[in-house]
GROMACS .gro file of C-alpha atoms in nm:
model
  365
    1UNK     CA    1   3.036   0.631  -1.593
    2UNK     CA    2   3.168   0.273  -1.515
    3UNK     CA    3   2.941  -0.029  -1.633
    4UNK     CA    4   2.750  -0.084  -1.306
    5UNK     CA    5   2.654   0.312  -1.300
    6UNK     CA    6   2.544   0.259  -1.673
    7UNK     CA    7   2.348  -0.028  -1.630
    8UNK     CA    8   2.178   0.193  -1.298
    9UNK     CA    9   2.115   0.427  -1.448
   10UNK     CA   10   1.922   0.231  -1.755
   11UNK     CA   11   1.723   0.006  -1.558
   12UNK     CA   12   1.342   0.091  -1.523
   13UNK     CA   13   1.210   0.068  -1.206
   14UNK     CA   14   0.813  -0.052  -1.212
   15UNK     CA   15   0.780  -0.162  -0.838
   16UNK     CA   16   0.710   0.140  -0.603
   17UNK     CA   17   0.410  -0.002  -0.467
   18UNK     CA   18   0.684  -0.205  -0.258
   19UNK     CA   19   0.866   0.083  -0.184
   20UNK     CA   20   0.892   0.410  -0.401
   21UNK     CA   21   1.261   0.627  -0.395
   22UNK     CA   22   1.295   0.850  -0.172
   23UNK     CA   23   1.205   1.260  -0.237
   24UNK     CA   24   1.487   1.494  -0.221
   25UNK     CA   25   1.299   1.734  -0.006
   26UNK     CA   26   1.241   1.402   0.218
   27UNK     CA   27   1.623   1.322   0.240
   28UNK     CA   28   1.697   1.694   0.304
   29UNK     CA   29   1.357   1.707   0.617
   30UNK     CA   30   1.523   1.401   0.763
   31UNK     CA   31   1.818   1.505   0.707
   32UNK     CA   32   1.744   1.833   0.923
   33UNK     CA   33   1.641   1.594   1.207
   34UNK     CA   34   1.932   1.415   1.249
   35UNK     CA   35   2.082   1.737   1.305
   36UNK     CA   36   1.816   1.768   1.585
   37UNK     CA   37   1.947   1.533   1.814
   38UNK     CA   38   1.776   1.579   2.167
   39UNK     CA   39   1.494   1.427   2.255
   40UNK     CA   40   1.188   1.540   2.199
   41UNK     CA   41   1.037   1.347   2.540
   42UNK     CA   42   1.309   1.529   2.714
   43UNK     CA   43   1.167   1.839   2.910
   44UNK     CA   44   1.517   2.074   2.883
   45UNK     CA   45   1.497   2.344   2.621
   46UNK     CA   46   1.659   2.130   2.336
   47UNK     CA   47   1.401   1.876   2.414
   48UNK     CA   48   1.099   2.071   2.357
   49UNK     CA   49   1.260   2.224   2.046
   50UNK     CA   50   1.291   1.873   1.904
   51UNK     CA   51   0.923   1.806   2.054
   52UNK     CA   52   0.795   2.106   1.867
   53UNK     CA   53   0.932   2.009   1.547
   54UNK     CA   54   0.751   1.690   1.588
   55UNK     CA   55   0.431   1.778   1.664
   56UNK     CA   56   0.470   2.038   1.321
   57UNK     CA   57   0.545   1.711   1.151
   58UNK     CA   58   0.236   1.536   1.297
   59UNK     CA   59   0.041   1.804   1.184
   60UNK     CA   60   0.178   1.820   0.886
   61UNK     CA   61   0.124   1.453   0.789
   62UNK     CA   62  -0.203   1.439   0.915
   63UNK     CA   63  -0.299   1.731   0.694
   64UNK     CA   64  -0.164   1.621   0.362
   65UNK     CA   65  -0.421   1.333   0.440
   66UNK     CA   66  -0.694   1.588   0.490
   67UNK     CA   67  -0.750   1.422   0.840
   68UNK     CA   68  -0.877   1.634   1.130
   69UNK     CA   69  -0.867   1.362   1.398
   70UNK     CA   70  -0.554   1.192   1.612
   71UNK     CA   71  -0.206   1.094   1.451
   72UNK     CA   72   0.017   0.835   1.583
   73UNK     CA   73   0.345   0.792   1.433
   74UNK     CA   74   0.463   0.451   1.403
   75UNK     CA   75   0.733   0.251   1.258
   76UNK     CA   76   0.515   0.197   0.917
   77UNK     CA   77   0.173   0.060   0.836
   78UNK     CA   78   0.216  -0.294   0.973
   79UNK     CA   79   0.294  -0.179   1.298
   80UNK     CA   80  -0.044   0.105   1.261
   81UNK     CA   81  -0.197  -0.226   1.201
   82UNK     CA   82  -0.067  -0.389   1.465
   83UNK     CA   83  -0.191  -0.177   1.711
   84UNK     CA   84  -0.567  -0.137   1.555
   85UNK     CA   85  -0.580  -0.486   1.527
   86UNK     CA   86  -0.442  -0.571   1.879
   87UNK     CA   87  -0.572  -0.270   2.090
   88UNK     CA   88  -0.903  -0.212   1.946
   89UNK     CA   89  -1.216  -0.214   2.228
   90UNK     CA   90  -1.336  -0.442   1.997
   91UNK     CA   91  -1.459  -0.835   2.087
   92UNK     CA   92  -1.436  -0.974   1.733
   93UNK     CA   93  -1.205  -0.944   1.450
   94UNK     CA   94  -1.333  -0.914   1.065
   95UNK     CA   95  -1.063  -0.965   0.774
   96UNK     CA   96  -1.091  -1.002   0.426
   97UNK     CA   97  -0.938  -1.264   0.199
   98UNK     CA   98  -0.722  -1.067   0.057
   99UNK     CA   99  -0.563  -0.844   0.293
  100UNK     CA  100  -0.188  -0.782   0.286
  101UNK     CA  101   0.002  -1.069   0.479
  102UNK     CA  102   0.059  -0.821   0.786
  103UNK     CA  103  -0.288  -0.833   0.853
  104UNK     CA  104  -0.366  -1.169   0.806
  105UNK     CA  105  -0.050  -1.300   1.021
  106UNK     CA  106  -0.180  -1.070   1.299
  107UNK     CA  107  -0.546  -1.184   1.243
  108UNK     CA  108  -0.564  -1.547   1.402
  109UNK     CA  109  -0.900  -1.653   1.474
  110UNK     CA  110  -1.045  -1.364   1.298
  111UNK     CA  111  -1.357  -1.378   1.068
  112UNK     CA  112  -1.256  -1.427   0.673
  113UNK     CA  113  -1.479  -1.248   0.407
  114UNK     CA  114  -1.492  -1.380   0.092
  115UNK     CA  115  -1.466  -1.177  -0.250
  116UNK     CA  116  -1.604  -1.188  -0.623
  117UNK     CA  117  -1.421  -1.247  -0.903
  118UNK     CA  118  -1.354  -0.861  -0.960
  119UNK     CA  119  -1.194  -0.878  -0.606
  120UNK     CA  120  -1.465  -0.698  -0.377
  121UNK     CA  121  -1.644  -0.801  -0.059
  122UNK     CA  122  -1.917  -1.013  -0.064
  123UNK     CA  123  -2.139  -0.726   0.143
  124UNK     CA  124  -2.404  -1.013   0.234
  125UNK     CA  125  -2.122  -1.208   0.410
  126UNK     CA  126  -2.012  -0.912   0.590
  127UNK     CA  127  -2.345  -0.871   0.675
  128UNK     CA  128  -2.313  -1.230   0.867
  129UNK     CA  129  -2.043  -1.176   1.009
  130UNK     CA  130  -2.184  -0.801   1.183
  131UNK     CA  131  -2.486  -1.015   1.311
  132UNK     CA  132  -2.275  -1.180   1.591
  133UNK     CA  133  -2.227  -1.126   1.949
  134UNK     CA  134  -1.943  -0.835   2.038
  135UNK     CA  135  -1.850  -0.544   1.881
  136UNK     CA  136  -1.654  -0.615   1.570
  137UNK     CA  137  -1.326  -0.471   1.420
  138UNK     CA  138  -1.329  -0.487   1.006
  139UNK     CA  139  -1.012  -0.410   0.834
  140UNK     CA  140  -1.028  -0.367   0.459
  141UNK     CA  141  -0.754  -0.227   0.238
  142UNK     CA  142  -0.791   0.105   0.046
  143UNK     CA  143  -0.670  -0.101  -0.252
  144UNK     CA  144  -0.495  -0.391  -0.268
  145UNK     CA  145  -0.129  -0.413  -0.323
  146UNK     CA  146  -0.113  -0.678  -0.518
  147UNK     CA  147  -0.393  -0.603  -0.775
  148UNK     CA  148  -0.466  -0.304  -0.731
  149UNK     CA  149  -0.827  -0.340  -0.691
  150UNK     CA  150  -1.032  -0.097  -0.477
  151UNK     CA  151  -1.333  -0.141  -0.219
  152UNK     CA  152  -1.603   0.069  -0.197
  153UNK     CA  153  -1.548   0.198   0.150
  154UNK     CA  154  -1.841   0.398   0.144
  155UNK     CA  155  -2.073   0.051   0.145
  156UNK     CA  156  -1.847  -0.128   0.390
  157UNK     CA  157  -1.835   0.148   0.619
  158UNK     CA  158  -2.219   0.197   0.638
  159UNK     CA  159  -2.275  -0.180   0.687
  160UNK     CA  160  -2.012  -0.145   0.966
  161UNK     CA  161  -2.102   0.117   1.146
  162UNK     CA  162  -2.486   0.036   1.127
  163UNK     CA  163  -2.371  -0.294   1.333
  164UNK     CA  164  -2.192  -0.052   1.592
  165UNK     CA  165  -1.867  -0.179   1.439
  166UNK     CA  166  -1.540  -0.009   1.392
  167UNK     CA  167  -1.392   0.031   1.067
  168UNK     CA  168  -1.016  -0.009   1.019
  169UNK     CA  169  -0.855   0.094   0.658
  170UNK     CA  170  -0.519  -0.028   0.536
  171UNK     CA  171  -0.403   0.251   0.360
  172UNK     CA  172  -0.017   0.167   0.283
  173UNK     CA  173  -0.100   0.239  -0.088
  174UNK     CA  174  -0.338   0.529  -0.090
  175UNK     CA  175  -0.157   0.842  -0.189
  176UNK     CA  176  -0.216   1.148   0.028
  177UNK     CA  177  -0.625   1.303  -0.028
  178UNK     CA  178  -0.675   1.009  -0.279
  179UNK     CA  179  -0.974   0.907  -0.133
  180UNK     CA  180  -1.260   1.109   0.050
  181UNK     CA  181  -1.469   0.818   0.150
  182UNK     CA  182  -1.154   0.702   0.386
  183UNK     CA  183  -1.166   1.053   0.524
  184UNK     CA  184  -1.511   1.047   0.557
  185UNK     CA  185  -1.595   0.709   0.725
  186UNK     CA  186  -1.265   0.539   0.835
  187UNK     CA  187  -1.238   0.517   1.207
  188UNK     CA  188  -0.873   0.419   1.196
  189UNK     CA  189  -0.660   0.447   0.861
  190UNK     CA  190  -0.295   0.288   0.897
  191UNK     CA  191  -0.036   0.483   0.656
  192UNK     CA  192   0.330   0.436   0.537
  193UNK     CA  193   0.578   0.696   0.404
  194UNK     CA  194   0.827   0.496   0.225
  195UNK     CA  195   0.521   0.407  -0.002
  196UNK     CA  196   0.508   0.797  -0.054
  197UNK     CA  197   0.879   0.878  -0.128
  198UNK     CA  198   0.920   0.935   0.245
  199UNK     CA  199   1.255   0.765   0.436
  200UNK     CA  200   1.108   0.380   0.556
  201UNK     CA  201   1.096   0.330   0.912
  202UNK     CA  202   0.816   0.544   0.988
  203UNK     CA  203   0.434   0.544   0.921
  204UNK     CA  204   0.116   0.676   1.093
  205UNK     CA  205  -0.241   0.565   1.282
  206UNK     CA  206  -0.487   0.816   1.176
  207UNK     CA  207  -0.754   0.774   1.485
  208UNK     CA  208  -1.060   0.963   1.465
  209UNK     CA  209  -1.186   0.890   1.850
  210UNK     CA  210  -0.911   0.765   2.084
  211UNK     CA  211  -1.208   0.587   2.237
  212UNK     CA  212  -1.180   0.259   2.016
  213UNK     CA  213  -0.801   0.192   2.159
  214UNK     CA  214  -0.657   0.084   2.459
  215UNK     CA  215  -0.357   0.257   2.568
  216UNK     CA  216  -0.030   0.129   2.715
  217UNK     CA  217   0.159   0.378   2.859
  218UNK     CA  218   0.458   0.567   2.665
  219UNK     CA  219   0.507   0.791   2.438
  220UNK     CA  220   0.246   0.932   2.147
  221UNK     CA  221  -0.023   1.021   2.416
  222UNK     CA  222   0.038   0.622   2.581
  223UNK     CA  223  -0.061   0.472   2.229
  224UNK     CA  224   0.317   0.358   2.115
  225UNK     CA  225   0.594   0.373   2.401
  226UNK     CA  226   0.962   0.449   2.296
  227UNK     CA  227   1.140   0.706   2.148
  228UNK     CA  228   0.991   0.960   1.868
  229UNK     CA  229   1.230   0.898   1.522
  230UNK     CA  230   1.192   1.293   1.453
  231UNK     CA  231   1.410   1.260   1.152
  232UNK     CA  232   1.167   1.029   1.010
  233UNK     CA  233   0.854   1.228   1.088
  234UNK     CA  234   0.990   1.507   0.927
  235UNK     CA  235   1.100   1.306   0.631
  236UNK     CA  236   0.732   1.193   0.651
  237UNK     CA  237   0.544   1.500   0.641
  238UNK     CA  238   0.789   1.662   0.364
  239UNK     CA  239   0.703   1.322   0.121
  240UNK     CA  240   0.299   1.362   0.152
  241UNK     CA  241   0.336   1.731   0.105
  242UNK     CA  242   0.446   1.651  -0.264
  243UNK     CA  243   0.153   1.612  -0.490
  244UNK     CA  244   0.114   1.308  -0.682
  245UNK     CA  245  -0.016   1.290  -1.023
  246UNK     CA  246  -0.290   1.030  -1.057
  247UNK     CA  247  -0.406   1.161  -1.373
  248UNK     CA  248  -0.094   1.119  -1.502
  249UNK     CA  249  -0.027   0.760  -1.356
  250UNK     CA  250  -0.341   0.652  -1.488
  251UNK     CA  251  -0.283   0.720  -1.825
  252UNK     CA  252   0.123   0.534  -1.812
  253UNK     CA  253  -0.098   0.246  -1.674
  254UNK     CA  254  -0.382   0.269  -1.983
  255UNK     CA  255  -0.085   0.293  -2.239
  256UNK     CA  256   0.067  -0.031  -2.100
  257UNK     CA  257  -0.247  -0.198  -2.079
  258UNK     CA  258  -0.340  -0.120  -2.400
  259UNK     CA  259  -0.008  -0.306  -2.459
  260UNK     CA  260  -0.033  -0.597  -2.333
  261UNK     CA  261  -0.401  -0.680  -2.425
  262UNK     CA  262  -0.293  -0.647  -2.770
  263UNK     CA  263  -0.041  -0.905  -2.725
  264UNK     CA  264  -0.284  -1.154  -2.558
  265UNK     CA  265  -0.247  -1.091  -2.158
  266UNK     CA  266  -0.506  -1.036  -1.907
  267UNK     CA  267  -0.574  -0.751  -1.672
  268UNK     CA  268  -0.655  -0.863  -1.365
  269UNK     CA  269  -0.932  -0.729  -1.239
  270UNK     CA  270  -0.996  -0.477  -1.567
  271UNK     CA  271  -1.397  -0.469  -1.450
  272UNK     CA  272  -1.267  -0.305  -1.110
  273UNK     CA  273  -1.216   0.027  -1.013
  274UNK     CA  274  -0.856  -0.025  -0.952
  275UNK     CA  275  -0.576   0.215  -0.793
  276UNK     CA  276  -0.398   0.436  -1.099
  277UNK     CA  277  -0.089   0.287  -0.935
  278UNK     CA  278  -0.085  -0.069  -0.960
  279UNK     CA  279  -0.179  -0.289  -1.246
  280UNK     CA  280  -0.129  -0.706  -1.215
  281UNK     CA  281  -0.086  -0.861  -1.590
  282UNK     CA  282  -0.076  -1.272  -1.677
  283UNK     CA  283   0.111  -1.395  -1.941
  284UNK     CA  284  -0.044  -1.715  -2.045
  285UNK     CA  285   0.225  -2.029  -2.072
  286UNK     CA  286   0.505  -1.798  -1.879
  287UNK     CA  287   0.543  -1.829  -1.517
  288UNK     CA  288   0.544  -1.534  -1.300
  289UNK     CA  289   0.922  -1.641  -1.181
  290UNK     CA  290   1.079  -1.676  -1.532
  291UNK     CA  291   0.881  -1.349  -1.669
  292UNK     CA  292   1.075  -1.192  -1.333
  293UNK     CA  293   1.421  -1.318  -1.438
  294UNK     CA  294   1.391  -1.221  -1.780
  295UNK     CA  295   1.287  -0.872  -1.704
  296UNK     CA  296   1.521  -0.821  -1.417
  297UNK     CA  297   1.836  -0.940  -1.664
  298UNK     CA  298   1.665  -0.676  -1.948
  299UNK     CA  299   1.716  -0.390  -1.665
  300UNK     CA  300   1.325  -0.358  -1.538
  301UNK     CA  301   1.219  -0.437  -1.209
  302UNK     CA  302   0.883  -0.546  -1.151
  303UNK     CA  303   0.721  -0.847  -0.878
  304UNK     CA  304   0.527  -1.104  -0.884
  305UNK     CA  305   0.294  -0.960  -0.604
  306UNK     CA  306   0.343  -0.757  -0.255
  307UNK     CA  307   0.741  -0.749  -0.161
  308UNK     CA  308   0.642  -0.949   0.144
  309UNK     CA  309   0.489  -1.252  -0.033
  310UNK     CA  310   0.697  -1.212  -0.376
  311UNK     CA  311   0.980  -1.439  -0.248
  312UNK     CA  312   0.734  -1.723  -0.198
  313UNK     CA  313   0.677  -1.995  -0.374
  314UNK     CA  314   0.310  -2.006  -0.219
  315UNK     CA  315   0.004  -1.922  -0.516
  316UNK     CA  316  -0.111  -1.575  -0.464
  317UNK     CA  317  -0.342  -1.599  -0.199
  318UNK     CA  318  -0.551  -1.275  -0.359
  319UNK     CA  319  -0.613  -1.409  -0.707
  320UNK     CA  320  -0.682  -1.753  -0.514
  321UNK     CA  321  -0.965  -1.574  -0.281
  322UNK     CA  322  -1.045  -1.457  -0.689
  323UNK     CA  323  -1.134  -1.816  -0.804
  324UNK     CA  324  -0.817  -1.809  -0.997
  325UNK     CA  325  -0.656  -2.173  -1.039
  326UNK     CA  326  -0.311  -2.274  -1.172
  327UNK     CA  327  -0.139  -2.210  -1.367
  328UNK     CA  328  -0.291  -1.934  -1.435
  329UNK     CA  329  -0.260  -1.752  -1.102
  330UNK     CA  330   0.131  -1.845  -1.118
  331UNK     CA  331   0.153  -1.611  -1.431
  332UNK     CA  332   0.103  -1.302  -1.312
  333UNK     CA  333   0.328  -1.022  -1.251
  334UNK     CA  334   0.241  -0.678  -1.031
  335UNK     CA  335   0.368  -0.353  -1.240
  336UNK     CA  336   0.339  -0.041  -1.012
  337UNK     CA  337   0.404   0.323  -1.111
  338UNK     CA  338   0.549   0.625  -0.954
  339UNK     CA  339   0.610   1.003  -0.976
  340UNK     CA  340   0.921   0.938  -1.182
  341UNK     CA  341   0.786   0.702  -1.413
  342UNK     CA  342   0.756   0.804  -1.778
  343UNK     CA  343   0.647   0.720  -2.140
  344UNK     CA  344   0.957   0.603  -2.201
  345UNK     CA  345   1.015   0.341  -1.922
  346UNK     CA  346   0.653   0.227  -1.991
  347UNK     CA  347   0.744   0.170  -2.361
  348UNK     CA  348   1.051  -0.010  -2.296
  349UNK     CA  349   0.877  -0.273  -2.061
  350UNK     CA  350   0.563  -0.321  -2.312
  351UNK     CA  351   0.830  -0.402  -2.608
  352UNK     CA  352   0.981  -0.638  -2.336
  353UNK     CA  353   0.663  -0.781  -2.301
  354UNK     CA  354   0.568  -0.819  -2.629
  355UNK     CA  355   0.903  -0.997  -2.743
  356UNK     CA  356   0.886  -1.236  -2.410
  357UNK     CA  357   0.557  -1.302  -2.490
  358UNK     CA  358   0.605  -1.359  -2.878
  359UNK     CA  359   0.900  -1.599  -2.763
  360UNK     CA  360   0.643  -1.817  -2.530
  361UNK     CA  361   0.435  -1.863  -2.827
  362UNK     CA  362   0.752  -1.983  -3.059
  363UNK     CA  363   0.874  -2.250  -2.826
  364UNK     CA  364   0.488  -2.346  -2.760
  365UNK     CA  365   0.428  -2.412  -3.128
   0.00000   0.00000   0.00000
């Protein structure tokens, strides 16, 4: 092995809440629909074979989420966004403050909740913003990809519906039958597969009543016009079919915790029930951007929040909405797991963070 395949094959990789690799039986389901070539719209013989082989996939995908309602397969999550936020029969639009950056850039105008310091709605400001002319739209995330933090869904989606509202879950992060409460009370839930080892390029809109969107003509019963990416669908449903191991995540994400308190970092939001995927640490006196370089020349690969916003030089507008001030909020890194995460790779990161951290408080003294 040369030195580039070496150092590959070394590095740790603690950022799959950006994107996670891609399953084997994924590669080998999309794989199988590339080899499918016709169309499934077409309405020849090889057509409907293709068609059939989607709608398996749609069924597929909408089972692994335990959902018994509509599916529409999309390019990914921001575009099931997208078309909840843009197409619902709803008058108003209610957002939180710290919703991914897809939703808020697709949110002008809309109503902004504020949250608590442990990151969760402030329920007697939603309840404000229900008691308002129009039915409303409310998107909340499942947990938030930055932090990790969840929402009780549950209490937002009785306040919600009470007001005759419809409630619209970003799900990006939520591995498949993670969360009943989203099966239970969600009216749409947007989902992404290469979040779940599945190929990128293709998500889903779970819909429980086709009554609370517009349609536009097309393809996917006149919800999203052009044509079906089979090969992603199928690369899709294999992904979500492959269990994930929260248990198992949760305790790689204790063991680094455990870690780094000991060395003098914070947990963000450690009062919070949080996703066992995603854990956001500060190192006080070390920016978020030099912690990144030091760990990405040591061979681990972490961010310094969601992979749409990490490039920025912009504060973190979650741990802002937090009441978190500079510096402080520009010292905090996002470590996320995934099923091929181990002991080992956890280990290897917490003695990184332990020496970076011992060197801060060197040059500080």
């Amino acid at each position: 092995m040369d030195a580039i395949g070496t150092e590959l094959a070394t590095r740790i990789y603690l950022d799959h809440a950006a994107t996670t690799p891609i399953l084997p039986v994924a590669i080998a389901a999309a794989a199988e629909g590339m080899a499918r070539w016709a169309n499934p719209s077409s309405p020849h013989g090889d057509g409907r074979a293709a068609k059939a082989a989607l709608e398996d996939a749609r069924r597929r995908i909408a089972a692994a989420y335990g959902w018994a309602h509509e599916c529409v397969l999309t390019s990914g999550a921001s575009e099931s966004l997208g078309i909840a936020l843009g197409r619902s029969v709803a008058a108003r639009r209610i957002v939180t403050a710290v919703e991914h950056d897809a939703v808020l850039r697709l949110s002008e105008g809309a109503t902004v909740l504020p949250v608590n310091a442990n990151g969760h709605v402030e329920m007697d400001a939603l309840a404000r913003a229900l008691d308002g002319a129009g039915r409303a739209l409310v998107c909340v995330q499942w947990a938030n990809s930055e932090t990790g933090i969840r929402q009780s869904i549950a209490a937002i989606a009785g306040a919600v519906h009470d007001a005759g509202g419809i409630l619209l879950v970003d799900a990006a992060q939520m591995p498949a039958h993670a969360d009943a409460e989203v099966l239970r009370h969600a009216d749409l839930v947007a989902v992404s597969a290469h979040k779940r080892g599945g190929p990128p390029g293709i998500g889903a809109l779970l819909v429980r009543d086709f009554g609370v969107l517009l349609p536009t003509g097309g393809q996917e019963k006149g919800y999203r016009a052009g044509t079906e990416n089979l090969p992603g669908a199928l690369g899709f449903a294999a992904a979500v079919e492959v269990p994930e191991d929260l248990a198992h995540m949760a305790a790689l994400r204790a063991r680094l915790e455990a870690a780094i308190l000991g060395e003098g970092g914070e947990v963000v939001g450690a009062a919070s029930p949080r996703s066992p995927l995603i854990g956001a640490y500060r190192m006080p006196g070390v920016s978020s951007a030099a912690q990144l370089i030091r760990f990405d020349l040591a061979g681990v690969a972490v961010s310094a929040g969601s992979a749409c916003s990490s490039g920025s030089m912009r504060p973190s507008h979650v741990l802002t909405a937090m009441g978190w001030s500079e510096p402080a909020l520009r010292e905090v890194v996002r470590v996320s797991f995934g099923r091929g995460t181990t002991e080992d790779d956890v280990d290897r990161f917490a003695a990184l963070w332990r020496q970076t951290a011992a060197d801060a408080r060197t040059r500080a003294a």
